[in-house]
PDB file as gemmi writes it, atoms N, CA and C in Angstrom:
CRYST1    1.000    1.000    1.000  90.00  90.00  90.00 P 1                      
ATOM      1  N   MET A   1     120.190 -66.503  28.494  1.00  0.00           N  
ATOM      2  CA  MET A   1     120.015 -65.066  28.429  1.00  0.00           C  
ATOM      3  C   MET A   1     121.227 -64.403  27.802  1.00  0.00           C  
ATOM      4  N   PHE A   2     122.418 -64.900  28.145  1.00  0.00           N  
ATOM      5  CA  PHE A   2     123.632 -64.296  27.581  1.00  0.00           C  
ATOM      6  C   PHE A   2     123.667 -64.459  26.060  1.00  0.00           C  
ATOM      7  N   GLU A   3     123.222 -65.621  25.580  1.00  0.00           N  
ATOM      8  CA  GLU A   3     123.192 -65.844  24.128  1.00  0.00           C  
ATOM      9  C   GLU A   3     122.228 -64.877  23.451  1.00  0.00           C  
ATOM     10  N   ALA A   4     121.058 -64.686  24.041  1.00  0.00           N  
ATOM     11  CA  ALA A   4     120.072 -63.765  23.468  1.00  0.00           C  
ATOM     12  C   ALA A   4     120.591 -62.332  23.514  1.00  0.00           C  
ATOM     13  N   LYS A   5     121.246 -61.968  24.593  1.00  0.00           N  
ATOM     14  CA  LYS A   5     121.831 -60.628  24.734  1.00  0.00           C  
ATOM     15  C   LYS A   5     122.871 -60.403  23.641  1.00  0.00           C  
ATOM     16  N   ALA A   6     123.736 -61.393  23.434  1.00  0.00           N  
ATOM     17  CA  ALA A   6     124.781 -61.270  22.412  1.00  0.00           C  
ATOM     18  C   ALA A   6     124.189 -61.246  21.005  1.00  0.00           C  
ATOM     19  N   ALA A   7     123.198 -62.087  20.755  1.00  0.00           N  
ATOM     20  CA  ALA A   7     122.571 -62.146  19.434  1.00  0.00           C  
ATOM     21  C   ALA A   7     121.924 -60.814  19.061  1.00  0.00           C  
ATOM     22  N   LYS A   8     121.372 -60.140  20.046  1.00  0.00           N  
ATOM     23  CA  LYS A   8     120.729 -58.848  19.801  1.00  0.00           C  
ATOM     24  C   LYS A   8     121.685 -57.671  19.959  1.00  0.00           C  
ATOM     25  N   LYS A   9     122.943 -57.984  20.289  1.00  0.00           N  
ATOM     26  CA  LYS A   9     123.983 -56.960  20.464  1.00  0.00           C  
ATOM     27  C   LYS A   9     123.555 -55.898  21.483  1.00  0.00           C  
ATOM     28  N   LEU A  10     123.001 -56.374  22.594  1.00  0.00           N  
ATOM     29  CA  LEU A  10     122.552 -55.478  23.656  1.00  0.00           C  
ATOM     30  C   LEU A  10     123.608 -55.378  24.750  1.00  0.00           C  
ATOM     31  N   THR A  11     123.723 -54.213  25.341  1.00  0.00           N  
ATOM     32  CA  THR A  11     124.592 -54.019  26.496  1.00  0.00           C  
ATOM     33  C   THR A  11     123.723 -54.071  27.751  1.00  0.00           C  
ATOM     34  N   PHE A  12     124.379 -54.238  28.900  1.00  0.00           N  
ATOM     35  CA  PHE A  12     123.624 -54.178  30.152  1.00  0.00           C  
ATOM     36  C   PHE A  12     122.988 -52.801  30.314  1.00  0.00           C  
ATOM     37  N   GLU A  13     123.650 -51.772  29.838  1.00  0.00           N  
ATOM     38  CA  GLU A  13     123.102 -50.419  29.913  1.00  0.00           C  
ATOM     39  C   GLU A  13     121.806 -50.310  29.117  1.00  0.00           C  
ATOM     40  N   ALA A  14     121.796 -50.859  27.894  1.00  0.00           N  
ATOM     41  CA  ALA A  14     120.596 -50.800  27.055  1.00  0.00           C  
ATOM     42  C   ALA A  14     119.446 -51.580  27.687  1.00  0.00           C  
ATOM     43  N   ILE A  15     119.755 -52.743  28.232  1.00  0.00           N  
ATOM     44  CA  ILE A  15     118.716 -53.550  28.883  1.00  0.00           C  
ATOM     45  C   ILE A  15     118.193 -52.824  30.114  1.00  0.00           C  
ATOM     46  N   ALA A  16     119.092 -52.226  30.866  1.00  0.00           N  
ATOM     47  CA  ALA A  16     118.692 -51.486  32.075  1.00  0.00           C  
ATOM     48  C   ALA A  16     117.729 -50.356  31.739  1.00  0.00           C  
ATOM     49  N   LYS A  17     117.976 -49.654  30.649  1.00  0.00           N  
ATOM     50  CA  LYS A  17     117.070 -48.569  30.247  1.00  0.00           C  
ATOM     51  C   LYS A  17     115.685 -49.117  29.948  1.00  0.00           C  
ATOM     52  N   GLU A  18     115.628 -50.271  29.298  1.00  0.00           N  
ATOM     53  CA  GLU A  18     114.330 -50.889  28.978  1.00  0.00           C  
ATOM     54  C   GLU A  18     113.593 -51.332  30.244  1.00  0.00           C  
ATOM     55  N   LEU A  19     114.355 -51.770  31.237  1.00  0.00           N  
ATOM     56  CA  LEU A  19     113.754 -52.260  32.480  1.00  0.00           C  
ATOM     57  C   LEU A  19     113.532 -51.159  33.508  1.00  0.00           C  
ATOM     58  N   GLY A  20     114.183 -50.004  33.300  1.00  0.00           N  
ATOM     59  CA  GLY A  20     114.103 -48.944  34.289  1.00  0.00           C  
ATOM     60  C   GLY A  20     114.890 -49.282  35.540  1.00  0.00           C  
ATOM     61  N   ARG A  21     116.019 -49.968  35.344  1.00  0.00           N  
ATOM     62  CA  ARG A  21     116.867 -50.409  36.453  1.00  0.00           C  
ATOM     63  C   ARG A  21     118.295 -49.944  36.212  1.00  0.00           C  
ATOM     64  N   ALA A  22     119.136 -50.060  37.218  1.00  0.00           N  
ATOM     65  CA  ALA A  22     120.563 -49.764  37.094  1.00  0.00           C  
ATOM     66  C   ALA A  22     121.233 -50.911  36.341  1.00  0.00           C  
ATOM     67  N   GLU A  23     122.263 -50.598  35.558  1.00  0.00           N  
ATOM     68  CA  GLU A  23     122.899 -51.640  34.747  1.00  0.00           C  
ATOM     69  C   GLU A  23     123.579 -52.707  35.600  1.00  0.00           C  
ATOM     70  N   VAL A  24     124.109 -52.352  36.750  1.00  0.00           N  
ATOM     71  CA  VAL A  24     124.723 -53.360  37.616  1.00  0.00           C  
ATOM     72  C   VAL A  24     123.644 -54.294  38.166  1.00  0.00           C  
ATOM     73  N   ALA A  25     122.469 -53.769  38.456  1.00  0.00           N  
ATOM     74  CA  ALA A  25     121.362 -54.603  38.925  1.00  0.00           C  
ATOM     75  C   ALA A  25     120.960 -55.606  37.843  1.00  0.00           C  
ATOM     76  N   VAL A  26     120.948 -55.160  36.605  1.00  0.00           N  
ATOM     77  CA  VAL A  26     120.608 -56.047  35.487  1.00  0.00           C  
ATOM     78  C   VAL A  26     121.681 -57.120  35.325  1.00  0.00           C  
ATOM     79  N   ALA A  27     122.944 -56.726  35.371  1.00  0.00           N  
ATOM     80  CA  ALA A  27     124.028 -57.709  35.258  1.00  0.00           C  
ATOM     81  C   ALA A  27     123.930 -58.727  36.392  1.00  0.00           C  
ATOM     82  N   ALA A  28     123.599 -58.267  37.592  1.00  0.00           N  
ATOM     83  CA  ALA A  28     123.450 -59.176  38.737  1.00  0.00           C  
ATOM     84  C   ALA A  28     122.333 -60.187  38.480  1.00  0.00           C  
ATOM     85  N   MET A  29     121.255 -59.759  37.842  1.00  0.00           N  
ATOM     86  CA  MET A  29     120.184 -60.695  37.486  1.00  0.00           C  
ATOM     87  C   MET A  29     120.707 -61.771  36.538  1.00  0.00           C  
ATOM     88  N   PHE A  30     121.472 -61.359  35.541  1.00  0.00           N  
ATOM     89  CA  PHE A  30     122.012 -62.299  34.554  1.00  0.00           C  
ATOM     90  C   PHE A  30     122.909 -63.347  35.224  1.00  0.00           C  
ATOM     91  N   TYR A  31     123.644 -62.940  36.238  1.00  0.00           N  
ATOM     92  CA  TYR A  31     124.547 -63.860  36.929  1.00  0.00           C  
ATOM     93  C   TYR A  31     123.886 -64.583  38.099  1.00  0.00           C  
ATOM     94  N   GLY A  32     122.581 -64.367  38.287  1.00  0.00           N  
ATOM     95  CA  GLY A  32     121.863 -65.051  39.354  1.00  0.00           C  
ATOM     96  C   GLY A  32     122.116 -64.484  40.730  1.00  0.00           C  
ATOM     97  N   GLN A  33     122.637 -63.277  40.791  1.00  0.00           N  
ATOM     98  CA  GLN A  33     122.977 -62.662  42.069  1.00  0.00           C  
ATOM     99  C   GLN A  33     121.913 -61.689  42.560  1.00  0.00           C  
ATOM    100  N   ALA A  34     120.854 -61.506  41.786  1.00  0.00           N  
ATOM    101  CA  ALA A  34     119.737 -60.639  42.180  1.00  0.00           C  
ATOM    102  C   ALA A  34     118.444 -61.252  41.641  1.00  0.00           C  
ATOM    103  N   ARG A  35     117.385 -61.089  42.387  1.00  0.00           N  
ATOM    104  CA  ARG A  35     116.083 -61.605  41.976  1.00  0.00           C  
ATOM    105  C   ARG A  35     115.404 -60.597  41.049  1.00  0.00           C  
ATOM    106  N   ALA A  36     114.780 -61.102  40.011  1.00  0.00           N  
ATOM    107  CA  ALA A  36     114.033 -60.260  39.081  1.00  0.00           C  
ATOM    108  C   ALA A  36     112.569 -60.219  39.506  1.00  0.00           C  
ATOM    109  N   SER A  37     111.948 -59.056  39.350  1.00  0.00           N  
ATOM    110  CA  SER A  37     110.518 -58.944  39.629  1.00  0.00           C  
ATOM    111  C   SER A  37     109.745 -59.528  38.443  1.00  0.00           C  
ATOM    112  N   GLU A  38     108.463 -59.737  38.647  1.00  0.00           N  
ATOM    113  CA  GLU A  38     107.623 -60.236  37.552  1.00  0.00           C  
ATOM    114  C   GLU A  38     107.645 -59.260  36.378  1.00  0.00           C  
ATOM    115  N   GLU A  39     107.659 -57.958  36.679  1.00  0.00           N  
ATOM    116  CA  GLU A  39     107.738 -56.928  35.635  1.00  0.00           C  
ATOM    117  C   GLU A  39     109.061 -57.035  34.872  1.00  0.00           C  
ATOM    118  N   ASP A  40     110.162 -57.254  35.600  1.00  0.00           N  
ATOM    119  CA  ASP A  40     111.467 -57.430  34.945  1.00  0.00           C  
ATOM    120  C   ASP A  40     111.431 -58.631  33.999  1.00  0.00           C  
ATOM    121  N   ILE A  41     110.851 -59.726  34.464  1.00  0.00           N  
ATOM    122  CA  ILE A  41     110.784 -60.947  33.656  1.00  0.00           C  
ATOM    123  C   ILE A  41     109.952 -60.713  32.399  1.00  0.00           C  
ATOM    124  N   ASP A  42     108.824 -60.032  32.539  1.00  0.00           N  
ATOM    125  CA  ASP A  42     107.982 -59.713  31.380  1.00  0.00           C  
ATOM    126  C   ASP A  42     108.757 -58.906  30.340  1.00  0.00           C  
ATOM    127  N   LYS A  43     109.419 -57.858  30.814  1.00  0.00           N  
ATOM    128  CA  LYS A  43     110.163 -56.982  29.894  1.00  0.00           C  
ATOM    129  C   LYS A  43     111.341 -57.713  29.255  1.00  0.00           C  
ATOM    130  N   LEU A  44     112.065 -58.498  30.046  1.00  0.00           N  
ATOM    131  CA  LEU A  44     113.204 -59.240  29.500  1.00  0.00           C  
ATOM    132  C   LEU A  44     112.750 -60.274  28.481  1.00  0.00           C  
ATOM    133  N   SER A  45     111.648 -60.930  28.756  1.00  0.00           N  
ATOM    134  CA  SER A  45     111.119 -61.929  27.829  1.00  0.00           C  
ATOM    135  C   SER A  45     110.827 -61.313  26.464  1.00  0.00           C  
ATOM    136  N   ARG A  46     110.193 -60.155  26.480  1.00  0.00           N  
ATOM    137  CA  ARG A  46     109.890 -59.470  25.214  1.00  0.00           C  
ATOM    138  C   ARG A  46     111.157 -58.951  24.544  1.00  0.00           C  
ATOM    139  N   LEU A  47     112.028 -58.317  25.310  1.00  0.00           N  
ATOM    140  CA  LEU A  47     113.231 -57.710  24.757  1.00  0.00           C  
ATOM    141  C   LEU A  47     114.188 -58.751  24.177  1.00  0.00           C  
ATOM    142  N   LEU A  48     114.401 -59.839  24.921  1.00  0.00           N  
ATOM    143  CA  LEU A  48     115.360 -60.852  24.490  1.00  0.00           C  
ATOM    144  C   LEU A  48     114.725 -61.944  23.631  1.00  0.00           C  
ATOM    145  N   GLU A  49     113.393 -61.919  23.557  1.00  0.00           N  
ATOM    146  CA  GLU A  49     112.636 -62.947  22.843  1.00  0.00           C  
ATOM    147  C   GLU A  49     112.976 -64.336  23.381  1.00  0.00           C  
ATOM    148  N   VAL A  50     112.905 -64.425  24.713  1.00  0.00           N  
ATOM    149  CA  VAL A  50     113.154 -65.680  25.425  1.00  0.00           C  
ATOM    150  C   VAL A  50     111.855 -66.066  26.119  1.00  0.00           C  
ATOM    151  N   ASP A  51     111.560 -67.359  26.152  1.00  0.00           N  
ATOM    152  CA  ASP A  51     110.341 -67.870  26.759  1.00  0.00           C  
ATOM    153  C   ASP A  51     110.171 -67.351  28.191  1.00  0.00           C  
ATOM    154  N   HIS A  52     108.997 -66.795  28.462  1.00  0.00           N  
ATOM    155  CA  HIS A  52     108.703 -66.216  29.772  1.00  0.00           C  
ATOM    156  C   HIS A  52     108.864 -67.240  30.888  1.00  0.00           C  
ATOM    157  N   ALA A  53     108.348 -68.439  30.700  1.00  0.00           N  
ATOM    158  CA  ALA A  53     108.414 -69.464  31.749  1.00  0.00           C  
ATOM    159  C   ALA A  53     109.861 -69.834  32.059  1.00  0.00           C  
ATOM    160  N   LYS A  54     110.689 -69.918  31.022  1.00  0.00           N  
ATOM    161  CA  LYS A  54     112.106 -70.251  31.220  1.00  0.00           C  
ATOM    162  C   LYS A  54     112.798 -69.146  32.025  1.00  0.00           C  
ATOM    163  N   LEU A  55     112.529 -67.886  31.659  1.00  0.00           N  
ATOM    164  CA  LEU A  55     113.124 -66.773  32.401  1.00  0.00           C  
ATOM    165  C   LEU A  55     112.645 -66.744  33.847  1.00  0.00           C  
ATOM    166  N   ALA A  56     111.360 -66.977  34.044  1.00  0.00           N  
ATOM    167  CA  ALA A  56     110.806 -66.964  35.398  1.00  0.00           C  
ATOM    168  C   ALA A  56     111.491 -68.018  36.261  1.00  0.00           C  
ATOM    169  N   GLN A  57     111.741 -69.189  35.687  1.00  0.00           N  
ATOM    170  CA  GLN A  57     112.408 -70.250  36.424  1.00  0.00           C  
ATOM    171  C   GLN A  57     113.837 -69.853  36.790  1.00  0.00           C  
ATOM    172  N   GLU A  58     114.527 -69.176  35.887  1.00  0.00           N  
ATOM    173  CA  GLU A  58     115.915 -68.770  36.120  1.00  0.00           C  
ATOM    174  C   GLU A  58     116.042 -67.571  37.052  1.00  0.00           C  
ATOM    175  N   LEU A  59     115.106 -66.622  36.956  1.00  0.00           N  
ATOM    176  CA  LEU A  59     115.292 -65.326  37.604  1.00  0.00           C  
ATOM    177  C   LEU A  59     114.472 -65.065  38.862  1.00  0.00           C  
ATOM    178  N   ALA A  60     113.421 -65.834  39.087  1.00  0.00           N  
ATOM    179  CA  ALA A  60     112.523 -65.523  40.198  1.00  0.00           C  
ATOM    180  C   ALA A  60     112.909 -66.251  41.490  1.00  0.00           C  
ATOM    181  N   GLY A  61     113.896 -67.106  41.443  1.00  0.00           N  
ATOM    182  CA  GLY A  61     114.297 -67.845  42.638  1.00  0.00           C  
ATOM    183  C   GLY A  61     115.156 -67.015  43.569  1.00  0.00           C  
ATOM    184  N   PHE A  62     115.734 -67.684  44.524  1.00  0.00           N  
ATOM    185  CA  PHE A  62     116.601 -67.000  45.477  1.00  0.00           C  
ATOM    186  C   PHE A  62     117.932 -66.672  44.821  1.00  0.00           C  
ATOM    187  N   PRO A  63     118.425 -65.454  45.013  1.00  0.00           N  
ATOM    188  CA  PRO A  63     119.723 -65.075  44.446  1.00  0.00           C  
ATOM    189  C   PRO A  63     120.847 -65.906  45.066  1.00  0.00           C  
ATOM    190  N   ASP A  64     121.878 -66.140  44.293  1.00  0.00           N  
ATOM    191  CA  ASP A  64     123.042 -66.886  44.758  1.00  0.00           C  
ATOM    192  C   ASP A  64     124.191 -65.906  44.905  1.00  0.00           C  
ATOM    193  N   ARG A  65     124.423 -65.492  46.120  1.00  0.00           N  
ATOM    194  CA  ARG A  65     125.460 -64.487  46.358  1.00  0.00           C  
ATOM    195  C   ARG A  65     126.624 -65.102  47.130  1.00  0.00           C  
ATOM    196  N   GLY A  66     127.822 -64.829  46.644  1.00  0.00           N  
ATOM    197  CA  GLY A  66     129.000 -65.214  47.383  1.00  0.00           C  
ATOM    198  C   GLY A  66     129.561 -66.581  47.083  1.00  0.00           C  
ATOM    199  N   ARG A  67     128.838 -67.423  46.367  1.00  0.00           N  
ATOM    200  CA  ARG A  67     129.354 -68.752  46.068  1.00  0.00           C  
ATOM    201  C   ARG A  67     129.818 -68.880  44.625  1.00  0.00           C  
ATOM    202  N   THR A  68     129.768 -67.820  43.878  1.00  0.00           N  
ATOM    203  CA  THR A  68     130.057 -67.914  42.451  1.00  0.00           C  
ATOM    204  C   THR A  68     131.541 -67.825  42.124  1.00  0.00           C  
ATOM    205  N   ILE A  69     132.364 -67.511  43.109  1.00  0.00           N  
ATOM    206  CA  ILE A  69     133.797 -67.384  42.841  1.00  0.00           C  
ATOM    207  C   ILE A  69     134.606 -68.077  43.923  1.00  0.00           C  
ATOM    208  N   ASP A  70     135.817 -68.485  43.570  1.00  0.00           N  
ATOM    209  CA  ASP A  70     136.734 -69.040  44.548  1.00  0.00           C  
ATOM    210  C   ASP A  70     137.228 -67.910  45.444  1.00  0.00           C  
ATOM    211  N   MET A  71     137.613 -68.272  46.650  1.00  0.00           N  
ATOM    212  CA  MET A  71     138.176 -67.282  47.557  1.00  0.00           C  
ATOM    213  C   MET A  71     139.611 -67.639  47.865  1.00  0.00           C  
ATOM    214  N   PRO A  72     140.539 -66.751  47.785  1.00  0.00           N  
ATOM    215  CA  PRO A  72     140.339 -65.412  47.227  1.00  0.00           C  
ATOM    216  C   PRO A  72     140.089 -65.500  45.729  1.00  0.00           C  
ATOM    217  N   PRO A  73     139.432 -64.479  45.168  1.00  0.00           N  
ATOM    218  CA  PRO A  73     139.108 -64.483  43.742  1.00  0.00           C  
ATOM    219  C   PRO A  73     140.357 -64.600  42.869  1.00  0.00           C  
ATOM    220  N   LYS A  74     140.221 -65.304  41.752  1.00  0.00           N  
ATOM    221  CA  LYS A  74     141.344 -65.480  40.817  1.00  0.00           C  
ATOM    222  C   LYS A  74     141.332 -64.438  39.696  1.00  0.00           C  
ATOM    223  N   GLU A  75     140.158 -63.954  39.345  1.00  0.00           N  
ATOM    224  CA  GLU A  75     140.039 -62.956  38.275  1.00  0.00           C  
ATOM    225  C   GLU A  75     140.591 -61.639  38.818  1.00  0.00           C  
ATOM    226  N   PRO A  76     141.540 -60.997  38.111  1.00  0.00           N  
ATOM    227  CA  PRO A  76     142.234 -59.823  38.664  1.00  0.00           C  
ATOM    228  C   PRO A  76     141.348 -58.667  39.117  1.00  0.00           C  
ATOM    229  N   LEU A  77     140.366 -58.269  38.329  1.00  0.00           N  
ATOM    230  CA  LEU A  77     139.521 -57.144  38.734  1.00  0.00           C  
ATOM    231  C   LEU A  77     138.693 -57.505  39.964  1.00  0.00           C  
ATOM    232  N   ILE A  78     138.113 -58.692  39.969  1.00  0.00           N  
ATOM    233  CA  ILE A  78     137.320 -59.122  41.124  1.00  0.00           C  
ATOM    234  C   ILE A  78     138.212 -59.195  42.363  1.00  0.00           C  
ATOM    235  N   TYR A  79     139.443 -59.667  42.194  1.00  0.00           N  
ATOM    236  CA  TYR A  79     140.371 -59.721  43.322  1.00  0.00           C  
ATOM    237  C   TYR A  79     140.631 -58.324  43.872  1.00  0.00           C  
ATOM    238  N   ARG A  80     140.856 -57.344  42.994  1.00  0.00           N  
ATOM    239  CA  ARG A  80     141.126 -55.975  43.454  1.00  0.00           C  
ATOM    240  C   ARG A  80     139.924 -55.396  44.187  1.00  0.00           C  
ATOM    241  N   LEU A  81     138.721 -55.659  43.688  1.00  0.00           N  
ATOM    242  CA  LEU A  81     137.516 -55.173  44.377  1.00  0.00           C  
ATOM    243  C   LEU A  81     137.382 -55.838  45.742  1.00  0.00           C  
ATOM    244  N   PHE A  82     137.661 -57.132  45.802  1.00  0.00           N  
ATOM    245  CA  PHE A  82     137.644 -57.860  47.062  1.00  0.00           C  
ATOM    246  C   PHE A  82     138.650 -57.252  48.030  1.00  0.00           C  
ATOM    247  N   GLU A  83     139.827 -56.951  47.527  1.00  0.00           N  
ATOM    248  CA  GLU A  83     140.883 -56.358  48.338  1.00  0.00           C  
ATOM    249  C   GLU A  83     140.474 -54.981  48.877  1.00  0.00           C  
ATOM    250  N   ILE A  84     139.799 -54.201  48.061  1.00  0.00           N  
ATOM    251  CA  ILE A  84     139.323 -52.880  48.501  1.00  0.00           C  
ATOM    252  C   ILE A  84     138.347 -53.029  49.666  1.00  0.00           C  
ATOM    253  N   VAL A  85     137.398 -53.944  49.519  1.00  0.00           N  
ATOM    254  CA  VAL A  85     136.425 -54.147  50.599  1.00  0.00           C  
ATOM    255  C   VAL A  85     137.124 -54.685  51.837  1.00  0.00           C  
ATOM    256  N   GLN A  86     138.049 -55.620  51.634  1.00  0.00           N  
ATOM    257  CA  GLN A  86     138.764 -56.206  52.761  1.00  0.00           C  
ATOM    258  C   GLN A  86     139.583 -55.152  53.514  1.00  0.00           C  
ATOM    259  N   ASN A  87     140.232 -54.259  52.792  1.00  0.00           N  
ATOM    260  CA  ASN A  87     141.106 -53.278  53.421  1.00  0.00           C  
ATOM    261  C   ASN A  87     140.409 -51.992  53.847  1.00  0.00           C  
ATOM    262  N   TYR A  88     139.381 -51.598  53.116  1.00  0.00           N  
ATOM    263  CA  TYR A  88     138.751 -50.299  53.380  1.00  0.00           C  
ATOM    264  C   TYR A  88     137.256 -50.390  53.676  1.00  0.00           C  
ATOM    265  N   GLY A  89     136.754 -51.607  53.851  1.00  0.00           N  
ATOM    266  CA  GLY A  89     135.320 -51.803  54.054  1.00  0.00           C  
ATOM    267  C   GLY A  89     134.733 -50.982  55.189  1.00  0.00           C  
ATOM    268  N   TYR A  90     135.379 -51.013  56.359  1.00  0.00           N  
ATOM    269  CA  TYR A  90     134.853 -50.271  57.500  1.00  0.00           C  
ATOM    270  C   TYR A  90     134.956 -48.762  57.292  1.00  0.00           C  
ATOM    271  N   ALA A  91     136.000 -48.323  56.585  1.00  0.00           N  
ATOM    272  CA  ALA A  91     136.129 -46.885  56.308  1.00  0.00           C  
ATOM    273  C   ALA A  91     134.999 -46.427  55.393  1.00  0.00           C  
ATOM    274  N   TYR A  92     134.726 -47.200  54.318  1.00  0.00           N  
ATOM    275  CA  TYR A  92     133.615 -46.851  53.429  1.00  0.00           C  
ATOM    276  C   TYR A  92     132.299 -46.873  54.194  1.00  0.00           C  
ATOM    277  N   LYS A  93     132.093 -47.891  55.029  1.00  0.00           N  
ATOM    278  CA  LYS A  93     130.860 -48.002  55.806  1.00  0.00           C  
ATOM    279  C   LYS A  93     130.669 -46.775  56.695  1.00  0.00           C  
ATOM    280  N   ALA A  94     131.719 -46.348  57.364  1.00  0.00           N  
ATOM    281  CA  ALA A  94     131.630 -45.206  58.266  1.00  0.00           C  
ATOM    282  C   ALA A  94     131.265 -43.929  57.507  1.00  0.00           C  
ATOM    283  N   VAL A  95     131.902 -43.712  56.368  1.00  0.00           N  
ATOM    284  CA  VAL A  95     131.605 -42.515  55.564  1.00  0.00           C  
ATOM    285  C   VAL A  95     130.180 -42.564  55.021  1.00  0.00           C  
ATOM    286  N   ILE A  96     129.762 -43.712  54.517  1.00  0.00           N  
ATOM    287  CA  ILE A  96     128.400 -43.850  53.993  1.00  0.00           C  
ATOM    288  C   ILE A  96     127.384 -43.633  55.122  1.00  0.00           C  
ATOM    289  N   ASN A  97     127.656 -44.197  56.290  1.00  0.00           N  
ATOM    290  CA  ASN A  97     126.747 -43.991  57.427  1.00  0.00           C  
ATOM    291  C   ASN A  97     126.628 -42.531  57.803  1.00  0.00           C  
ATOM    292  N   GLU A  98     127.744 -41.803  57.788  1.00  0.00           N  
ATOM    293  CA  GLU A  98     127.697 -40.374  58.084  1.00  0.00           C  
ATOM    294  C   GLU A  98     126.883 -39.623  57.048  1.00  0.00           C  
ATOM    295  N   LYS A  99     127.113 -39.917  55.773  1.00  0.00           N  
ATOM    296  CA  LYS A  99     126.417 -39.206  54.711  1.00  0.00           C  
ATOM    297  C   LYS A  99     124.940 -39.543  54.649  1.00  0.00           C  
ATOM    298  N   CYS A 100     124.607 -40.780  54.980  1.00  0.00           N  
ATOM    299  CA  CYS A 100     123.197 -41.213  54.931  1.00  0.00           C  
ATOM    300  C   CYS A 100     122.513 -41.113  56.300  1.00  0.00           C  
ATOM    301  N   GLU A 101     123.261 -40.653  57.280  1.00  0.00           N  
ATOM    302  CA  GLU A 101     122.762 -40.474  58.636  1.00  0.00           C  
ATOM    303  C   GLU A 101     122.202 -41.760  59.217  1.00  0.00           C  
ATOM    304  N   ASN A 102     122.969 -42.836  59.035  1.00  0.00           N  
ATOM    305  CA  ASN A 102     122.568 -44.151  59.603  1.00  0.00           C  
ATOM    306  C   ASN A 102     123.255 -44.346  60.927  1.00  0.00           C  
TER     307      ASN A 102                                                      
END                                                                             
């Protein structure tokens, strides 16, 4: 999928618009961290010109979350995001719960 994305010079934002999804959700699909719906697979197959069956096999399974990186993360940006959640996770949760009335 990454090769097809690069060959067509598409951004995650452009793909997201075609799918009617958020760009982070689309990127998560590409990295196997989110499951794609059948509609997503259909649209991606046409947009990227990738075999539907191949995409379905890659994208319709169970997402792989949390095992894709070493802990602690080595990539600087991912490490900083990890650090934010580690240090401020409960504070963010409390504020979000208040705002969403959870």
